[in-house]
mmCIF file of C-alpha atoms in Angstrom:
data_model
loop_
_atom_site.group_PDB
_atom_site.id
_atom_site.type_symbol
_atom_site.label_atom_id
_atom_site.label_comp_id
_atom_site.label_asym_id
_atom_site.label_seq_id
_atom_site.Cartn_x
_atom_site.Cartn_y
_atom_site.Cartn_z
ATOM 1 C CA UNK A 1 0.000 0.000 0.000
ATOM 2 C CA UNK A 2 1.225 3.713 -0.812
ATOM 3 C CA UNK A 3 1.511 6.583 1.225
ATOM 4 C CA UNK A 4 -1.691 7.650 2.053
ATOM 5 C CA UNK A 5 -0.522 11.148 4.387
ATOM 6 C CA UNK A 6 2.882 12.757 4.918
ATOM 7 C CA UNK A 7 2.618 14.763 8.105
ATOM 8 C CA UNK A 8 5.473 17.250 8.360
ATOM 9 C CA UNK A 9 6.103 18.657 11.575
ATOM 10 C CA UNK A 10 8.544 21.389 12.891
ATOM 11 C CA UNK A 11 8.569 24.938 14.038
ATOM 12 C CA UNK A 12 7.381 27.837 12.714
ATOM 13 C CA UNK A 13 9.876 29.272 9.719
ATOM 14 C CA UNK A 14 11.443 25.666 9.621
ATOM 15 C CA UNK A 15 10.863 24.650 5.978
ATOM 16 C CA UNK A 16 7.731 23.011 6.114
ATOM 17 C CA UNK A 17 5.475 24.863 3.499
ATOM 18 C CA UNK A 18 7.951 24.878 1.367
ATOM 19 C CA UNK A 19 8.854 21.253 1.718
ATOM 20 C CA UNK A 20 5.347 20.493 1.159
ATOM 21 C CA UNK A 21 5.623 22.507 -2.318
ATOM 22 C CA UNK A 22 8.216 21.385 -3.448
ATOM 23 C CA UNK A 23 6.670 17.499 -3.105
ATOM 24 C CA UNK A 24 3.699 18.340 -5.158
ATOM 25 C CA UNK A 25 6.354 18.905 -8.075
ATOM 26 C CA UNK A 26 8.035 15.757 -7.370
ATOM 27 C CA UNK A 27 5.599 13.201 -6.132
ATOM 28 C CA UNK A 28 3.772 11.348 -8.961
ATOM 29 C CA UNK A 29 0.055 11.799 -7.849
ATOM 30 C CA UNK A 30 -1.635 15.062 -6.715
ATOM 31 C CA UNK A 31 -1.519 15.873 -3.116
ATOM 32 C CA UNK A 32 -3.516 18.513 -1.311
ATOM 33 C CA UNK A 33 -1.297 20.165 1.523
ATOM 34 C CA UNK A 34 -3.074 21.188 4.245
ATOM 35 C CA UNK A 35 -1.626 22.353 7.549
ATOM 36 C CA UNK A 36 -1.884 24.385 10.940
ATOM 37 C CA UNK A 37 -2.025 28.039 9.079
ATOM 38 C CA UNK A 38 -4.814 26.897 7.061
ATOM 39 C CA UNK A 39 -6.840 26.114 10.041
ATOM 40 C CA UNK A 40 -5.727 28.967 11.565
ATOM 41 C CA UNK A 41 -6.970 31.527 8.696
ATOM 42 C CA UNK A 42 -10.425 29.638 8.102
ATOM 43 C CA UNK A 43 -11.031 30.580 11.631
ATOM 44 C CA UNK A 44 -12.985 33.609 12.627
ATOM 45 C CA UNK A 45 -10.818 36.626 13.614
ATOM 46 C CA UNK A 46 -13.059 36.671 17.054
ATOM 47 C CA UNK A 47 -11.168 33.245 17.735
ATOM 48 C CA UNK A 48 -7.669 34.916 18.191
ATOM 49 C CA UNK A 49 -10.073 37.492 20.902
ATOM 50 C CA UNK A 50 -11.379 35.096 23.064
ATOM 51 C CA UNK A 51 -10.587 32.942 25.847
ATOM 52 C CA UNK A 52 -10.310 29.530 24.932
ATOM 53 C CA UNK A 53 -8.966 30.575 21.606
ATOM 54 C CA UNK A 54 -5.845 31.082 20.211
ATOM 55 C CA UNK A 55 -3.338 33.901 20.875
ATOM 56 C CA UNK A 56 -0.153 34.865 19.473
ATOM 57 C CA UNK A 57 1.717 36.265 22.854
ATOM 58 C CA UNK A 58 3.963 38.825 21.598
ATOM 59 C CA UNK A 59 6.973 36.897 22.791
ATOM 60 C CA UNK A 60 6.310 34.070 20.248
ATOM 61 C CA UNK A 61 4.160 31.866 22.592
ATOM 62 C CA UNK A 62 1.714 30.107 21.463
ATOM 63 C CA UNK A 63 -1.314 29.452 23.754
ATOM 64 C CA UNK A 64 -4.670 27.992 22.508
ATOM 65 C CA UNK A 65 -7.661 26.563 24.696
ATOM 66 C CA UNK A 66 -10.786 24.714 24.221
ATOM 67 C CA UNK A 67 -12.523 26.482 22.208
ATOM 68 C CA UNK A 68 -9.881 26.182 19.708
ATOM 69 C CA UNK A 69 -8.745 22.160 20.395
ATOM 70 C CA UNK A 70 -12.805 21.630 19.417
ATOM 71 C CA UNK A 71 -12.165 23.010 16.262
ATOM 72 C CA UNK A 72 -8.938 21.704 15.882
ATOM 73 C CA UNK A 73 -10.181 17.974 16.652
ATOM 74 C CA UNK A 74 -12.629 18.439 13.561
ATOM 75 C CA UNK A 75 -10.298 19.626 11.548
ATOM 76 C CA UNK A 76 -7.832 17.120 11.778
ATOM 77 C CA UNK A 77 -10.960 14.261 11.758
ATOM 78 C CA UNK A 78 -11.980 16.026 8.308
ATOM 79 C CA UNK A 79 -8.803 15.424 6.726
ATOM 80 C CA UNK A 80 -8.332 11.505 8.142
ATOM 81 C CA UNK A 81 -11.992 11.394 6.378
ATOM 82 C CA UNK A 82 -10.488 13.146 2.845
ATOM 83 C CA UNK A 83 -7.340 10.573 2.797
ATOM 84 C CA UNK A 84 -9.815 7.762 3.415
ATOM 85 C CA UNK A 85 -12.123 9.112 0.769
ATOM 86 C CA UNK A 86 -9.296 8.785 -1.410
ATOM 87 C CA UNK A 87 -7.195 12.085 -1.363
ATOM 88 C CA UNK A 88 -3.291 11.833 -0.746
ATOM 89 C CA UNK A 89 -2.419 14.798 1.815
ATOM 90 C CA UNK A 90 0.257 16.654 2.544
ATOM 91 C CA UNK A 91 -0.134 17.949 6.246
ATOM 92 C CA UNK A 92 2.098 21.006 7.306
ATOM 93 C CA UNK A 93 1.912 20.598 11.304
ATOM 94 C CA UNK A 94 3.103 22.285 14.386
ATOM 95 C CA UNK A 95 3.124 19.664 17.506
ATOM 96 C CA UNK A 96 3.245 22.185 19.787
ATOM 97 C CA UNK A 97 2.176 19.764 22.592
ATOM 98 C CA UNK A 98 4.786 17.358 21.107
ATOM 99 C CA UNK A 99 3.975 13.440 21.705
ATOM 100 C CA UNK A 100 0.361 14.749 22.488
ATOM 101 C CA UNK A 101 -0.451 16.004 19.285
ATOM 102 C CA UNK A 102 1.018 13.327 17.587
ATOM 103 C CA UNK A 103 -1.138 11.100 19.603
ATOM 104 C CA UNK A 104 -4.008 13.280 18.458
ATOM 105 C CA UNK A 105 -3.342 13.105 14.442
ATOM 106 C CA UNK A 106 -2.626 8.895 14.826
ATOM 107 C CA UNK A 107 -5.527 8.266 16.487
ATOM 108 C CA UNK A 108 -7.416 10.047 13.443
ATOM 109 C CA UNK A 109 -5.316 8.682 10.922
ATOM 110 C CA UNK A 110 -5.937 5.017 12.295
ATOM 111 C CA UNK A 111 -5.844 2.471 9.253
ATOM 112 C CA UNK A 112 -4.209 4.801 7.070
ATOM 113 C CA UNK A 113 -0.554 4.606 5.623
ATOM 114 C CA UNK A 114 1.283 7.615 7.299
ATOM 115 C CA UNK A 115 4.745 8.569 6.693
ATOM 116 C CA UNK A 116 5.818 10.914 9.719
ATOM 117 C CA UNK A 117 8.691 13.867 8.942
ATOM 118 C CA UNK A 118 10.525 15.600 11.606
ATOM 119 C CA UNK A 119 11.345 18.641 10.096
ATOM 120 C CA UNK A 120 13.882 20.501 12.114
ATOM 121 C CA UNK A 121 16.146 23.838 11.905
ATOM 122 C CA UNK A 122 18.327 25.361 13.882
ATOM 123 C CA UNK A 123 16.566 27.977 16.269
ATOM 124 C CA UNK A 124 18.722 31.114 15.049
ATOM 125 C CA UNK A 125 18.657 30.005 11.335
ATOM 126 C CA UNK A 126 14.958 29.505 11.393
ATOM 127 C CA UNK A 127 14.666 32.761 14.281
ATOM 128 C CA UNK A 128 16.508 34.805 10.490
ATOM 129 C CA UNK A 129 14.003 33.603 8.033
ATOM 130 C CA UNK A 130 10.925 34.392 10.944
ATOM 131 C CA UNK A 131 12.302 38.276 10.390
ATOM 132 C CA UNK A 132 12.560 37.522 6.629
ATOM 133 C CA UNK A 133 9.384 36.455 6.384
ATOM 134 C CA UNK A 134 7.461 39.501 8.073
ATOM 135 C CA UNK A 135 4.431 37.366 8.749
ATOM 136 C CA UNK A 136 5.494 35.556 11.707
ATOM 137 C CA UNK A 137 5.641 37.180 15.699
ATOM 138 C CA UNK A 138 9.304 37.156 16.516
ATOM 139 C CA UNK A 139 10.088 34.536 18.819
ATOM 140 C CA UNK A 140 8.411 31.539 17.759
ATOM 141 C CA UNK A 141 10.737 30.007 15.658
ATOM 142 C CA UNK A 142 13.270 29.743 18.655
ATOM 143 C CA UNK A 143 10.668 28.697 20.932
ATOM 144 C CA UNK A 144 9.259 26.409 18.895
ATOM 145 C CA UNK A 145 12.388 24.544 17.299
ATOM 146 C CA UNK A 146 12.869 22.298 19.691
ATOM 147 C CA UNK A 147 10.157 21.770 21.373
ATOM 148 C CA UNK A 148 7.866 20.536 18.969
ATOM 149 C CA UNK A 149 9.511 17.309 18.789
ATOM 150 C CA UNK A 150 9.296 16.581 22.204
ATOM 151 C CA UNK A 151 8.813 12.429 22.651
ATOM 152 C CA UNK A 152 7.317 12.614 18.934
ATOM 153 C CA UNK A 153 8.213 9.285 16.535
ATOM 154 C CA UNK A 154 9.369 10.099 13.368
ATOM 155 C CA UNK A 155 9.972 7.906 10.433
ATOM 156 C CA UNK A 156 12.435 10.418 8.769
ATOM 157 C CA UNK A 157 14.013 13.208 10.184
ATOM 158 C CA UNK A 158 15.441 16.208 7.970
ATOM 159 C CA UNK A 159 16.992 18.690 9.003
ATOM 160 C CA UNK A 160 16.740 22.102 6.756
ATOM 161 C CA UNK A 161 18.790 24.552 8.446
ATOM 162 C CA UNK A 162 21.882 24.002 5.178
ATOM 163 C CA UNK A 163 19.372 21.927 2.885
ATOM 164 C CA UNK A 164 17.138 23.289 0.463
ATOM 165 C CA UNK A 165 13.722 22.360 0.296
ATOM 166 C CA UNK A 166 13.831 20.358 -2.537
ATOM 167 C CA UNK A 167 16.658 18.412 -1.452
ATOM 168 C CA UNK A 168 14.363 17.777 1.519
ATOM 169 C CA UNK A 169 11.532 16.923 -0.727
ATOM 170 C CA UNK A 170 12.920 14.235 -2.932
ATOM 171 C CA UNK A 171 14.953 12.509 0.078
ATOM 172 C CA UNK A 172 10.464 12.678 1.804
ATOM 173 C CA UNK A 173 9.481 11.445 -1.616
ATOM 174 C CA UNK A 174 11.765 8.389 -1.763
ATOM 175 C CA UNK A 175 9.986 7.210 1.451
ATOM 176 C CA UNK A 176 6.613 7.907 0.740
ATOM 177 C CA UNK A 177 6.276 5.540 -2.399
#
């Protein structure tokens, strides 16, 4: 059986969306990619205003609550439902309760061939392309590039703080087939 998902996970500015890019060029079938920032803008702006949420501290924590883990939890249960349904998916994560999250996404993705990337970058290289990027609160990539990998399994690990991503893509690729 093929690869049904590839679930990329890292910090924020580590490579990932651009990983997941550069694989829909290189693997053979289409792939949607779908990750954490797509949720994250679907959501109503009132979510990032409320308790239970999701807020952006402006040190580059990360806290969400309740209100957003329910809509999370769907979210992650609709895409299980789209690779079972026949989709391949590309999923651009941020485990930022580490082993907990990835307990999360298996327990959705139950009967389903997975492929699991660590995608990881050194905090100050990744911290550079945060401030590059403009888009990102300053901080997160440091205080996220470790700890999202926290007691998570991986089946490959890259590492994209010299590599480019579609050096990183093709070595994903050759793993996924």
């Amino acid at each position: 059986m093929q690869t049904q998902v590839i679930v990329l996970n890292g910090g924020s500015s580590s490579g990932k969306s651009g990983i997941a890019r550069c694989l829909q060029a290189v693997l053979p079938d289409p792939w949607l990619v779908l990750g954490v920032d797509t949720l994250v803008d679907a959501m109503p702006a009132s979510m990032r205003a409320m308790d239970g949420g999701i807020e952006f501290a402006p040190d580059g924590e990360v806290v969400v609550g309740p209100a957003f883990r329910a809509l999370e939890e769907a979210w992650i249960e609709g895409i299980a439902a789209m690779a079972r349904a026949g989709a391949r998916v590309v999923v651009d994560e941020v485990f930022l309760g580490g082993a907990m999250s990835q307990k999360r996404w298996q327990q959705a993705l139950g009967g389903l061939r997975v492929l699991w990337v660590g995608v990881r970058c050194e905090g100050a290289v990744a911290a550079g392309r945060e401030v590059a990027r403009g888009d990102r609160t300053v901080g997160m990539a440091v205080s996220q590039a470790e700890a999202v990998h926290r007691g998570v399994v991986y089946d490959l690990e890259i590492d994209t703080t010299h590599a480019e991503s579609m050096e990183c893509a093709r070595a994903i690729a050759g793993r996924a087939e």
